[in-house]
Coordinates of C-alpha atoms in Angstrom, one line a residue:
X1 CA -14.9 7.5 10.7
X2 CA -11.7 9.1 12.5
X3 CA -10.5 6.4 15.5
X4 CA -7.8 8.3 18.0
X5 CA -5.2 6.0 19.6
X6 CA -2.0 5.7 20.6
X7 CA 0.6 3.6 18.7
X8 CA 2.7 1.2 20.0
X9 CA 6.0 2.9 21.5
X10 CA 5.1 6.2 20.3
X11 CA 4.5 8.4 22.9
X12 CA 2.2 10.8 21.5
X13 CA -1.7 10.0 20.6
X14 CA -2.9 9.7 17.0
X15 CA -5.7 11.5 14.7
X16 CA -6.6 8.1 12.1
X17 CA -9.1 8.9 9.7
X18 CA -10.5 6.8 7.1
X19 CA -10.5 8.3 3.5
X20 CA -14.5 7.6 1.7
X21 CA -13.6 4.8 -1.1
X22 CA -14.7 7.5 -3.7
X23 CA -12.4 10.0 -3.0
X24 CA -9.1 8.3 -2.7
X25 CA -8.3 9.2 -5.4
X26 CA -7.3 12.8 -5.1
X27 CA -5.0 11.0 -2.1
X28 CA -2.9 8.7 -4.6
X29 CA -5.2 5.5 -2.8
X30 CA -4.8 7.1 0.5
X31 CA -6.6 4.3 2.6
X32 CA -6.2 6.5 6.1
X33 CA -4.9 9.8 7.2
X34 CA -2.6 10.4 10.1
X35 CA -1.7 12.9 11.8
X36 CA 0.7 13.4 15.6
X37 CA -1.0 15.7 18.9
X38 CA 2.0 15.9 20.4
X39 CA 1.1 15.3 22.9
X40 CA 0.0 12.3 25.7
X41 CA -2.5 13.3 27.5
X42 CA -5.5 12.1 26.3
X43 CA -8.0 15.2 26.9
X44 CA -6.2 17.1 25.1
X45 CA -5.7 14.9 22.6
X46 CA -9.9 14.3 22.0
X47 CA -9.7 17.7 21.9
X48 CA -7.6 17.9 19.3
X49 CA -8.3 14.6 17.7
X50 CA -11.9 17.1 17.8
X51 CA -10.8 19.9 15.3
X52 CA -8.1 18.1 13.7
X53 CA -11.8 16.2 12.4
X54 CA -13.2 19.1 11.1
X55 CA -10.7 20.9 9.6
X56 CA -11.1 16.5 7.7
X57 CA -14.3 15.8 7.1
X58 CA -14.3 20.2 5.1
X59 CA -11.8 18.6 2.4
X60 CA -13.8 15.6 2.2
X61 CA -17.0 18.1 1.3
X62 CA -15.0 20.5 -0.7
X63 CA -13.6 16.7 -3.1
X64 CA -17.1 14.9 -2.4
X65 CA -19.3 19.0 -4.4
X66 CA -16.5 20.4 -6.5
X67 CA -14.0 17.7 -6.9
X68 CA -15.4 17.3 -10.0
X69 CA -15.7 20.3 -11.2
X70 CA -12.4 21.5 -9.8
X71 CA -9.1 21.3 -12.4
X72 CA -6.1 19.2 -11.7
X73 CA -3.7 22.0 -10.0
X74 CA -6.5 23.2 -8.2
X75 CA -7.4 19.8 -6.5
X76 CA -3.1 19.2 -6.0
X77 CA -3.2 22.9 -4.1
X78 CA -6.1 21.8 -2.1
X79 CA -4.7 18.8 -1.3
X80 CA -0.7 19.4 -0.2
X81 CA -2.2 22.4 1.1
X82 CA -3.8 20.0 3.7
X83 CA -1.7 17.3 3.6
X84 CA 1.4 19.5 4.7
X85 CA -0.6 20.8 7.8
X86 CA -1.4 17.3 8.5
X87 CA 1.9 15.6 8.1
X88 CA 4.9 17.6 9.1
X89 CA 7.5 14.8 9.0
X90 CA 9.0 17.8 11.8
X91 CA 6.7 17.9 14.2
X92 CA 6.5 14.4 14.2
X93 CA 10.3 13.8 14.7
X94 CA 9.4 16.2 17.5
X95 CA 7.4 14.6 19.1
X96 CA 8.5 10.4 19.1
X97 CA 12.3 12.2 20.0
X98 CA 12.3 14.8 22.8
X99 CA 15.2 15.2 21.9
X100 CA 17.1 18.3 24.4
X101 CA 18.5 21.5 24.9
X102 CA 22.0 21.0 23.3
X103 CA 20.6 18.2 20.8
X104 CA 18.2 20.9 19.8
X105 CA 21.3 23.1 19.5
X106 CA 22.9 20.5 16.8
X107 CA 19.1 20.6 14.9
X108 CA 19.3 24.8 14.4
X109 CA 22.8 24.8 13.7
X110 CA 22.7 22.3 10.6
X111 CA 19.0 23.4 9.6
X112 CA 21.4 27.0 8.5
X113 CA 23.9 25.3 7.5
X114 CA 21.9 24.0 4.8
X115 CA 19.4 27.7 4.9
X116 CA 23.1 28.9 3.4
X117 CA 23.3 26.2 0.8
X118 CA 20.3 26.8 -0.9
X119 CA 20.9 30.8 -0.7
X120 CA 23.3 30.0 -2.2
X121 CA 22.3 28.3 -4.8
X122 CA 19.9 30.8 -5.8
X123 CA 22.0 33.7 -5.8
X124 CA 24.3 31.9 -8.0
X125 CA 21.2 30.2 -10.2
X126 CA 22.7 26.5 -9.9
X127 CA 19.7 25.2 -10.1
X128 CA 20.9 22.4 -11.3
X129 CA 21.3 21.1 -7.6
X130 CA 17.6 21.1 -7.3
X131 CA 16.2 19.9 -10.8
X132 CA 15.8 16.2 -10.0
X133 CA 13.4 17.4 -6.9
X134 CA 11.7 19.6 -9.3
X135 CA 10.9 16.1 -11.7
X136 CA 9.7 15.0 -9.4
X137 CA 7.1 17.8 -8.3
X138 CA 6.2 18.1 -11.4
X139 CA 5.6 13.9 -11.1
X140 CA 4.0 14.2 -8.4
X141 CA 1.6 16.0 -9.3
X142 CA 1.5 14.9 -12.1
X143 CA 2.3 17.4 -14.7
X144 CA 4.9 17.3 -17.2
X145 CA 8.6 16.8 -17.6
X146 CA 9.6 20.3 -18.8
X147 CA 13.5 20.8 -20.6
X148 CA 16.2 21.7 -17.7
X149 CA 17.1 24.9 -20.0
X150 CA 13.7 26.0 -20.7
X151 CA 12.3 29.2 -18.5
X152 CA 9.2 27.1 -17.2
X153 CA 11.5 24.4 -15.4
X154 CA 14.4 27.4 -14.4
X155 CA 11.1 29.8 -13.1
X156 CA 10.3 26.5 -10.9
X157 CA 13.6 25.8 -9.6
X158 CA 13.6 30.0 -8.0
X159 CA 10.0 29.2 -6.4
X160 CA 11.5 25.7 -5.7
X161 CA 14.4 27.4 -4.2
X162 CA 11.9 30.1 -2.2
X163 CA 9.8 27.6 -0.6
X164 CA 12.3 25.7 0.8
X165 CA 13.8 29.2 1.8
X166 CA 11.0 29.6 3.9
X167 CA 10.1 26.5 5.6
X168 CA 14.2 25.8 6.8
X169 CA 13.3 29.8 8.3
X170 CA 9.7 27.5 9.9
X171 CA 12.0 25.2 11.0
X172 CA 15.4 27.2 12.8
X173 CA 12.1 29.2 14.9
X174 CA 10.0 25.7 16.0
X175 CA 13.6 23.8 16.9
X176 CA 13.9 27.4 19.1
X177 CA 11.3 27.0 20.3
X178 CA 8.8 29.8 18.5
X179 CA 6.1 28.8 16.8
X180 CA 3.9 31.5 14.6
X181 CA 1.0 31.8 12.6
X182 CA 3.1 31.7 8.5
X183 CA 1.9 31.9 5.0
X184 CA 1.1 29.1 3.5
X185 CA 4.2 27.4 2.5
X186 CA 3.1 24.9 -1.0
X187 CA 4.8 26.1 -3.9
X188 CA 2.2 27.1 -6.4
X189 CA 2.5 25.0 -9.7
X190 CA 5.3 26.6 -12.6
X191 CA 4.4 29.3 -14.9
X192 CA 3.1 28.2 -18.2
X193 CA 2.5 25.0 -17.4
X194 CA -1.7 24.1 -18.0
X195 CA -3.2 21.1 -16.2
X196 CA -3.4 18.0 -18.9
X197 CA -5.7 15.3 -16.8
X198 CA -3.7 13.9 -13.8
X199 CA -1.2 11.3 -15.5
X200 CA -1.9 8.3 -14.5
X201 CA 0.6 5.7 -13.1
X202 CA 0.2 2.1 -12.6
X203 CA -1.0 1.0 -8.9
X204 CA 0.8 -1.2 -6.8
X205 CA -0.7 -3.8 -6.7
X206 CA -1.0 -4.1 -10.7
X207 CA 2.2 -4.1 -10.7
X208 CA 2.7 -6.4 -9.1
X209 CA 0.4 -8.9 -10.1
X210 CA 2.5 -8.0 -13.5
X211 CA 6.3 -8.9 -12.5
X212 CA 4.7 -11.9 -10.9
X213 CA 3.7 -13.2 -14.3
X214 CA 7.2 -11.5 -16.1
X215 CA 9.0 -13.1 -13.2
X216 CA 7.9 -16.9 -11.7
X217 CA 8.8 -17.9 -8.7
X218 CA 8.2 -21.0 -6.9
X219 CA 5.2 -21.2 -5.5
X220 CA 6.1 -21.2 -1.7
X221 CA 7.7 -18.8 -2.7
X222 CA 5.1 -16.8 -4.3
X223 CA 1.8 -16.8 -1.2
X224 CA 4.6 -15.1 1.1
X225 CA 6.2 -12.9 -1.2
X226 CA 3.0 -11.1 -2.6
X227 CA 1.8 -10.9 1.4
X228 CA 4.5 -8.5 2.5
X229 CA 3.2 -6.7 -0.3
X230 CA 0.1 -5.9 1.5
X231 CA 1.3 -5.4 4.8
X232 CA 4.3 -2.2 2.7
X233 CA 0.9 -1.0 1.4
X234 CA -0.4 -1.5 5.0
X235 CA 2.3 -0.2 6.5
X236 CA 1.9 3.5 3.6
X237 CA -1.5 4.3 4.2
X238 CA -2.8 1.8 1.3
X239 CA -2.6 1.0 -2.4
X240 CA -1.3 4.3 -4.3
X241 CA 0.1 4.5 -8.1
X242 CA 3.8 2.9 -8.1
X243 CA 5.5 6.6 -10.0
X244 CA 4.1 8.2 -5.9
X245 CA 5.8 6.8 -3.1
X246 CA 9.3 7.9 -2.4
X247 CA 12.4 7.2 -0.5
X248 CA 9.9 8.6 2.8
X249 CA 7.5 5.1 3.0
X250 CA 10.5 3.0 2.0
X251 CA 11.3 4.0 5.4
X252 CA 8.3 4.2 7.1
X253 CA 7.8 0.8 5.6
X254 CA 11.9 -0.2 7.2
X255 CA 10.7 1.8 10.4
X256 CA 7.9 -1.0 10.1
X257 CA 9.6 -3.5 10.4
X258 CA 12.2 -3.3 12.9
X259 CA 10.0 -1.7 15.6
X260 CA 6.5 -1.9 15.4
X261 CA 6.8 -6.2 13.3
X262 CA 10.4 -6.8 15.5
X263 CA 11.7 -9.3 12.0
X264 CA 15.8 -8.9 13.0
X265 CA 18.1 -6.9 10.6
X266 CA 18.1 -10.9 7.6
X267 CA 14.4 -10.5 7.9
X268 CA 13.6 -7.1 6.9
X269 CA 17.1 -6.9 4.8
X270 CA 15.3 -9.9 3.0
X271 CA 11.9 -8.8 2.4
X272 CA 13.4 -4.7 1.6
X273 CA 15.9 -7.2 -0.2
X274 CA 12.3 -8.4 -2.2
X275 CA 10.7 -5.0 -2.8
X276 CA 13.7 -3.0 -3.9
X277 CA 12.9 -5.8 -6.8
X278 CA 10.3 -4.7 -8.1
X279 CA 11.0 -2.0 -7.9
X280 CA 14.1 -1.9 -10.0
X281 CA 11.4 -4.0 -12.7
X282 CA 9.7 -1.2 -12.7
X283 CA 12.1 1.3 -13.4
X284 CA 13.2 -0.3 -15.9
X285 CA 9.7 -0.8 -17.1
X286 CA 8.9 3.6 -17.2
X287 CA 6.5 2.4 -14.5
X288 CA 8.8 5.2 -12.0
X289 CA 8.0 7.7 -14.8
X290 CA 10.4 9.6 -16.4
X291 CA 13.4 10.0 -14.3
X292 CA 11.6 8.0 -11.6
X293 CA 14.2 6.0 -9.7
X294 CA 14.0 2.6 -7.0
X295 CA 12.7 4.6 -3.5
X296 CA 14.0 0.8 -2.1
X297 CA 17.9 1.5 -2.7
X298 CA 20.6 1.6 0.1
X299 CA 17.4 1.1 2.2
X300 CA 18.2 -2.4 4.2
X301 CA 20.7 -2.9 7.3
X302 CA 24.7 -3.8 6.1
X303 CA 25.3 -7.0 5.7
X304 CA 27.8 -7.0 8.3
X305 CA 25.6 -5.9 11.5
X306 CA 22.3 -8.8 9.3
X307 CA 25.0 -11.7 9.4
X308 CA 25.3 -11.1 13.6
X309 CA 22.1 -11.6 13.8
X310 CA 21.8 -14.6 12.1
X311 CA 20.4 -18.0 13.6
X312 CA 23.1 -20.3 14.3
X313 CA 23.1 -23.5 14.4
X314 CA 25.1 -25.9 16.4
X315 CA 25.2 -30.3 14.9
X316 CA 23.4 -31.9 18.2
X317 CA 26.2 -34.7 20.5
X318 CA 25.7 -37.5 19.7
X319 CA 24.4 -38.5 23.4
X320 CA 21.4 -35.3 22.7
X321 CA 20.3 -37.4 19.6
X322 CA 20.4 -41.0 21.4
X323 CA 18.8 -39.2 24.5
X324 CA 15.8 -37.4 21.6
X325 CA 15.2 -40.3 19.1
X326 CA 15.5 -42.7 22.3
X327 CA 12.9 -41.4 24.4
X328 CA 10.0 -43.2 24.6
X329 CA 8.1 -40.0 23.2
X330 CA 9.9 -40.0 20.1
X331 CA 9.4 -44.4 19.9
X332 CA 6.1 -44.0 20.0
X333 CA 5.7 -42.3 16.8
X334 CA 6.6 -45.4 15.0
X335 CA 2.7 -46.0 14.9
X336 CA 1.5 -42.6 15.6
X337 CA 2.8 -39.8 13.6
X338 CA 4.9 -42.5 10.8
X339 CA 5.8 -38.3 9.0
X340 CA 7.7 -37.7 12.1
X341 CA 8.9 -40.7 12.7
X342 CA 10.2 -41.0 9.6
X343 CA 10.8 -37.7 8.5
X344 CA 12.8 -37.0 11.1
X345 CA 14.8 -40.5 10.1
X346 CA 15.9 -39.3 6.7
X347 CA 16.6 -36.2 7.9
X348 CA 19.5 -37.7 10.2
X349 CA 20.6 -40.3 7.4
X350 CA 20.3 -38.4 4.9
X351 CA 21.7 -35.0 6.0
X352 CA 19.2 -33.6 3.5
X353 CA 16.3 -30.9 4.3
X354 CA 13.1 -31.0 6.3
X355 CA 11.0 -29.8 3.1
X356 CA 13.1 -32.4 0.3
X357 CA 12.1 -35.7 2.4
X358 CA 8.2 -34.7 3.4
X359 CA 7.4 -33.5 -0.5
X360 CA 9.2 -37.1 -1.0
X361 CA 5.8 -38.9 -3.4
X362 CA 6.2 -42.3 -3.6
X363 CA 7.8 -42.8 -7.6
X364 CA 10.5 -41.0 -6.4
X365 CA 11.7 -44.3 -3.8
X366 CA 13.3 -45.9 -6.3
X367 CA 15.6 -49.6 -7.3
X368 CA 18.2 -47.5 -9.5
X369 CA 21.6 -50.0 -10.1
X370 CA 19.4 -52.7 -7.6
X371 CA 20.4 -49.6 -5.2
X372 CA 17.5 -48.0 -3.4
X373 CA 17.4 -45.2 -3.7
X374 CA 15.8 -41.2 -3.1
X375 CA 15.2 -39.0 -6.4
X376 CA 14.9 -35.3 -5.1
X377 CA 15.2 -34.1 -8.3
X378 CA 12.2 -33.2 -9.6
X379 CA 10.9 -32.1 -6.4
X380 CA 9.9 -28.0 -8.3
X381 CA 7.5 -30.5 -11.2
X382 CA 4.4 -30.2 -8.9
X383 CA 2.2 -27.5 -6.9
X384 CA 3.8 -28.7 -4.2
X385 CA 7.3 -28.8 -4.3
X386 CA 10.1 -27.0 -4.6
X387 CA 14.0 -26.9 -4.9
X388 CA 16.2 -24.2 -2.8
X389 CA 18.6 -24.0 -6.6
X390 CA 20.1 -26.6 -8.9
X391 CA 21.9 -28.1 -6.7
X392 CA 20.2 -29.4 -4.8
X393 CA 18.8 -32.4 -8.1
X394 CA 19.4 -35.0 -7.1
X395 CA 19.7 -39.0 -6.7
X396 CA 20.9 -40.4 -3.3
X397 CA 20.9 -44.1 -1.8
X398 CA 18.5 -45.7 0.4
X399 CA 21.2 -45.3 4.2
X400 CA 21.2 -49.2 5.0
X401 CA 20.1 -47.4 8.5
X402 CA 17.0 -47.3 7.4
X403 CA 16.5 -49.6 5.8
X404 CA 17.1 -52.1 9.0
X405 CA 14.0 -49.5 10.8
X406 CA 11.7 -50.4 8.5
X407 CA 11.3 -47.4 6.3
X408 CA 11.0 -49.4 2.5
X409 CA 7.8 -51.2 4.5
X410 CA 6.4 -48.4 5.2
X411 CA 7.0 -47.6 2.0
X412 CA 5.9 -50.4 0.8
X413 CA 2.7 -50.1 2.7
X414 CA 1.8 -46.5 2.2
X415 CA 1.5 -47.9 -2.4
X416 CA -1.1 -50.6 -1.2
X417 CA -2.8 -48.1 0.1
X418 CA -2.9 -46.0 -2.6
X419 CA -1.5 -42.3 -2.6
X420 CA 0.8 -41.4 -4.5
X421 CA 3.2 -39.9 -1.6
X422 CA 5.4 -41.3 0.4
X423 CA 4.1 -39.7 3.7
X424 CA 0.2 -38.6 2.6
X425 CA -0.1 -37.2 6.4
X426 CA 1.5 -34.3 6.0
X427 CA -0.8 -31.1 4.5
X428 CA -1.4 -29.8 1.2
X429 CA -2.5 -26.9 1.5
X430 CA 0.3 -25.1 2.2
X431 CA 2.6 -25.5 -0.5
X432 CA 6.4 -25.4 0.4
X433 CA 5.7 -25.4 3.9
X434 CA 4.1 -29.1 4.4
X435 CA 6.8 -29.6 8.0
X436 CA 6.0 -26.3 9.4
X437 CA 4.0 -28.4 11.7
X438 CA 6.6 -31.1 11.5
X439 CA 9.5 -29.3 12.7
X440 CA 7.7 -27.0 15.5
X441 CA 7.0 -31.1 17.4
X442 CA 10.4 -31.3 16.6
X443 CA 11.7 -28.1 18.2
X444 CA 8.9 -29.3 21.1
X445 CA 10.9 -32.9 22.3
X446 CA 14.1 -31.1 22.4
X447 CA 12.7 -28.7 24.9
X448 CA 11.0 -32.1 26.3
X449 CA 14.7 -34.4 26.5
X450 CA 16.5 -31.9 28.3
X451 CA 17.9 -29.5 25.3
X452 CA 17.1 -26.3 26.3
X453 CA 20.2 -24.9 23.7
X454 CA 18.4 -22.6 20.6
X455 CA 20.9 -22.9 18.2
X456 CA 20.1 -26.9 18.7
X457 CA 16.5 -27.7 16.1
X458 CA 16.0 -30.1 13.3
X459 CA 17.6 -28.4 10.8
X460 CA 20.8 -29.4 13.4
X461 CA 21.0 -33.1 11.8
X462 CA 21.8 -32.3 8.8
X463 CA 24.3 -29.6 9.9
X464 CA 25.7 -33.2 12.1
X465 CA 25.3 -34.8 8.6
X466 CA 27.6 -32.9 6.9
X467 CA 30.4 -32.1 10.3
X468 CA 30.2 -36.5 9.6
X469 CA 30.9 -37.2 6.5
X470 CA 33.8 -34.7 6.3
X471 CA 35.0 -36.2 9.4
X472 CA 34.6 -39.9 8.6
X473 CA 37.2 -39.5 5.6
X474 CA 34.1 -37.9 2.4
X475 CA 35.4 -36.8 -0.2
X476 CA 34.5 -32.8 -1.1
X477 CA 33.0 -33.9 -3.8
X478 CA 30.1 -36.4 -3.2
X479 CA 29.6 -35.1 0.5
X480 CA 28.3 -31.8 -1.7
X481 CA 26.4 -34.3 -4.3
X482 CA 24.7 -36.4 -1.1
X483 CA 23.6 -33.5 0.5
X484 CA 22.7 -31.3 -2.9
X485 CA 25.4 -27.9 -2.4
X486 CA 26.5 -26.5 -5.6
X487 CA 30.3 -28.0 -6.0
X488 CA 32.7 -25.6 -5.0
X489 CA 35.0 -25.7 -7.3
X490 CA 34.8 -25.1 -11.3
X491 CA 36.1 -28.1 -12.2
X492 CA 33.6 -29.9 -10.6
X493 CA 31.4 -27.6 -11.3
X494 CA 31.9 -27.7 -15.6
X495 CA 33.1 -30.7 -15.3
X496 CA 31.7 -33.1 -12.8
X497 CA 28.6 -34.5 -14.9
X498 CA 27.3 -35.5 -11.2
X499 CA 23.9 -37.7 -13.6
X500 CA 27.4 -39.6 -14.4
X501 CA 28.6 -40.7 -10.9
X502 CA 27.7 -44.2 -9.8
X503 CA 24.7 -44.9 -7.5
X504 CA 27.9 -47.4 -5.5
X505 CA 29.6 -44.8 -5.0
X506 CA 26.9 -42.5 -3.7
X507 CA 26.7 -45.7 -1.1
X508 CA 30.5 -45.9 -0.2
X509 CA 30.6 -41.8 1.0
X510 CA 27.1 -42.0 2.2
X511 CA 28.1 -45.0 4.4
X512 CA 30.1 -43.7 5.9
X513 CA 27.3 -41.2 8.1
X514 CA 26.9 -43.4 11.0
X515 CA 24.5 -43.8 14.2
X516 CA 24.8 -46.4 14.9
X517 CA 23.4 -46.5 18.6
X518 CA 20.4 -44.6 17.3
X519 CA 19.6 -48.0 15.5
X520 CA 20.1 -49.6 18.2
X521 CA 17.8 -48.3 20.4
X522 CA 14.8 -48.1 18.0
X523 CA 15.9 -52.0 16.4
X524 CA 15.3 -52.7 19.7
X525 CA 11.4 -51.0 20.5
X526 CA 10.2 -51.5 17.4
X527 CA 10.6 -55.1 16.4
X528 CA 6.5 -56.2 17.4
X529 CA 5.7 -53.6 15.2
X530 CA 3.2 -54.4 11.9
X531 CA 3.2 -51.1 9.8
X532 CA 0.3 -52.9 7.4
X533 CA -2.6 -52.9 10.6
X534 CA -2.7 -49.5 10.3

């Protein structure tokens, strides 16, 4: 099956052919083959697409009839010839960028410089300059690596340099607008090298499974990581042996994230770092082959630029808090959606993370040392929970304002119904993401209240709480213990022993966090609410 399509943000039509399942092993696992048609005229593109489809079908038919009887060298040569014409990256570059005359002249000069370097390398017999390329060429074709001082390896390097000369000469002509029919530029198999069965490199999908087994993550992190690995495979045309994935595949994936998916540089950096981690592991395990290197290394956007695009947050002002929490819409949630009501207030009066409040189990609400408290120490022990870091393991007092507003009464009503979670209303089908919908509701609430600043979100409650604690004179180490941050000094980090800190000392620090106007408004509106009737 083949299709003609015009990709978003590209000026030319493309031809896309689906590789039959039984033939994909000859294409390194690729499911699709794309070819730029170098035109934005649909009628012309339709004609070119039909021509390419005829050529593709001839290749498929040849492989179907003779593939099983062809030697590995014959198969690789056939595919290389076709790929050399079909996926000519320079042609794609010209079709996409459409450089002006001055820019084309610069490209000609740069290509001439590369040609002169290649000629100098060949004249001086400096085969060490292309040794890495020669090794990768052998790996891609499934041949064993050769000793660099062997005659066979030097012959391979010489043929590679001659092919590069021919290719660069053709490129110079094409940058000047001259197109000719040229003989094949495919480098033949190196003399003296037999045609052994292709080296079997494990598929990328198999490596993902092994990597996640050896490098386990919290359940909430594993699912999105697996989804992103699938998107990477889609961007490079499907599942392939991991040793066949090259740097250009990584660049293609990066470009797709930036220009097609329109992800922020921060998110792109995160996804590339996760993918690079997998390849680093595969490199250490030897799955990339002898001399194989991480193809993602160095592709992440500059950290300085990424930080510029990072989402900024600011605390609510006291007036904004009163507008939001005193609104009729929020007050109605106490009976209609108690999980929205209480999670929001826990975030306000505890300065905790949204997910930490949403994941609370009833066993986490206890009285310790005579003080009602919340345990945020073991959220990662269940499939429904996770924690951000070791500093987030903590027990915090329940703020007196929450008790005054009736939080403990709500907890008791949930206990009577034999639930195990404080907020059983939150969905459990998305481990680690129980409060995503709640956060979206809170954003709508803020907008309805007339606050349109994108820097003000639910997480702003945590920003504001931490700021207020510092302004109110809460000691740095107590503030870090309350909010689940790692100790900022070596003294506290090594000798602090947080587990020995009296809860009364933490309560004294937390009670400096005051929102008395909010408590007064909510207290007046909730006097007649009875949770036992729900």
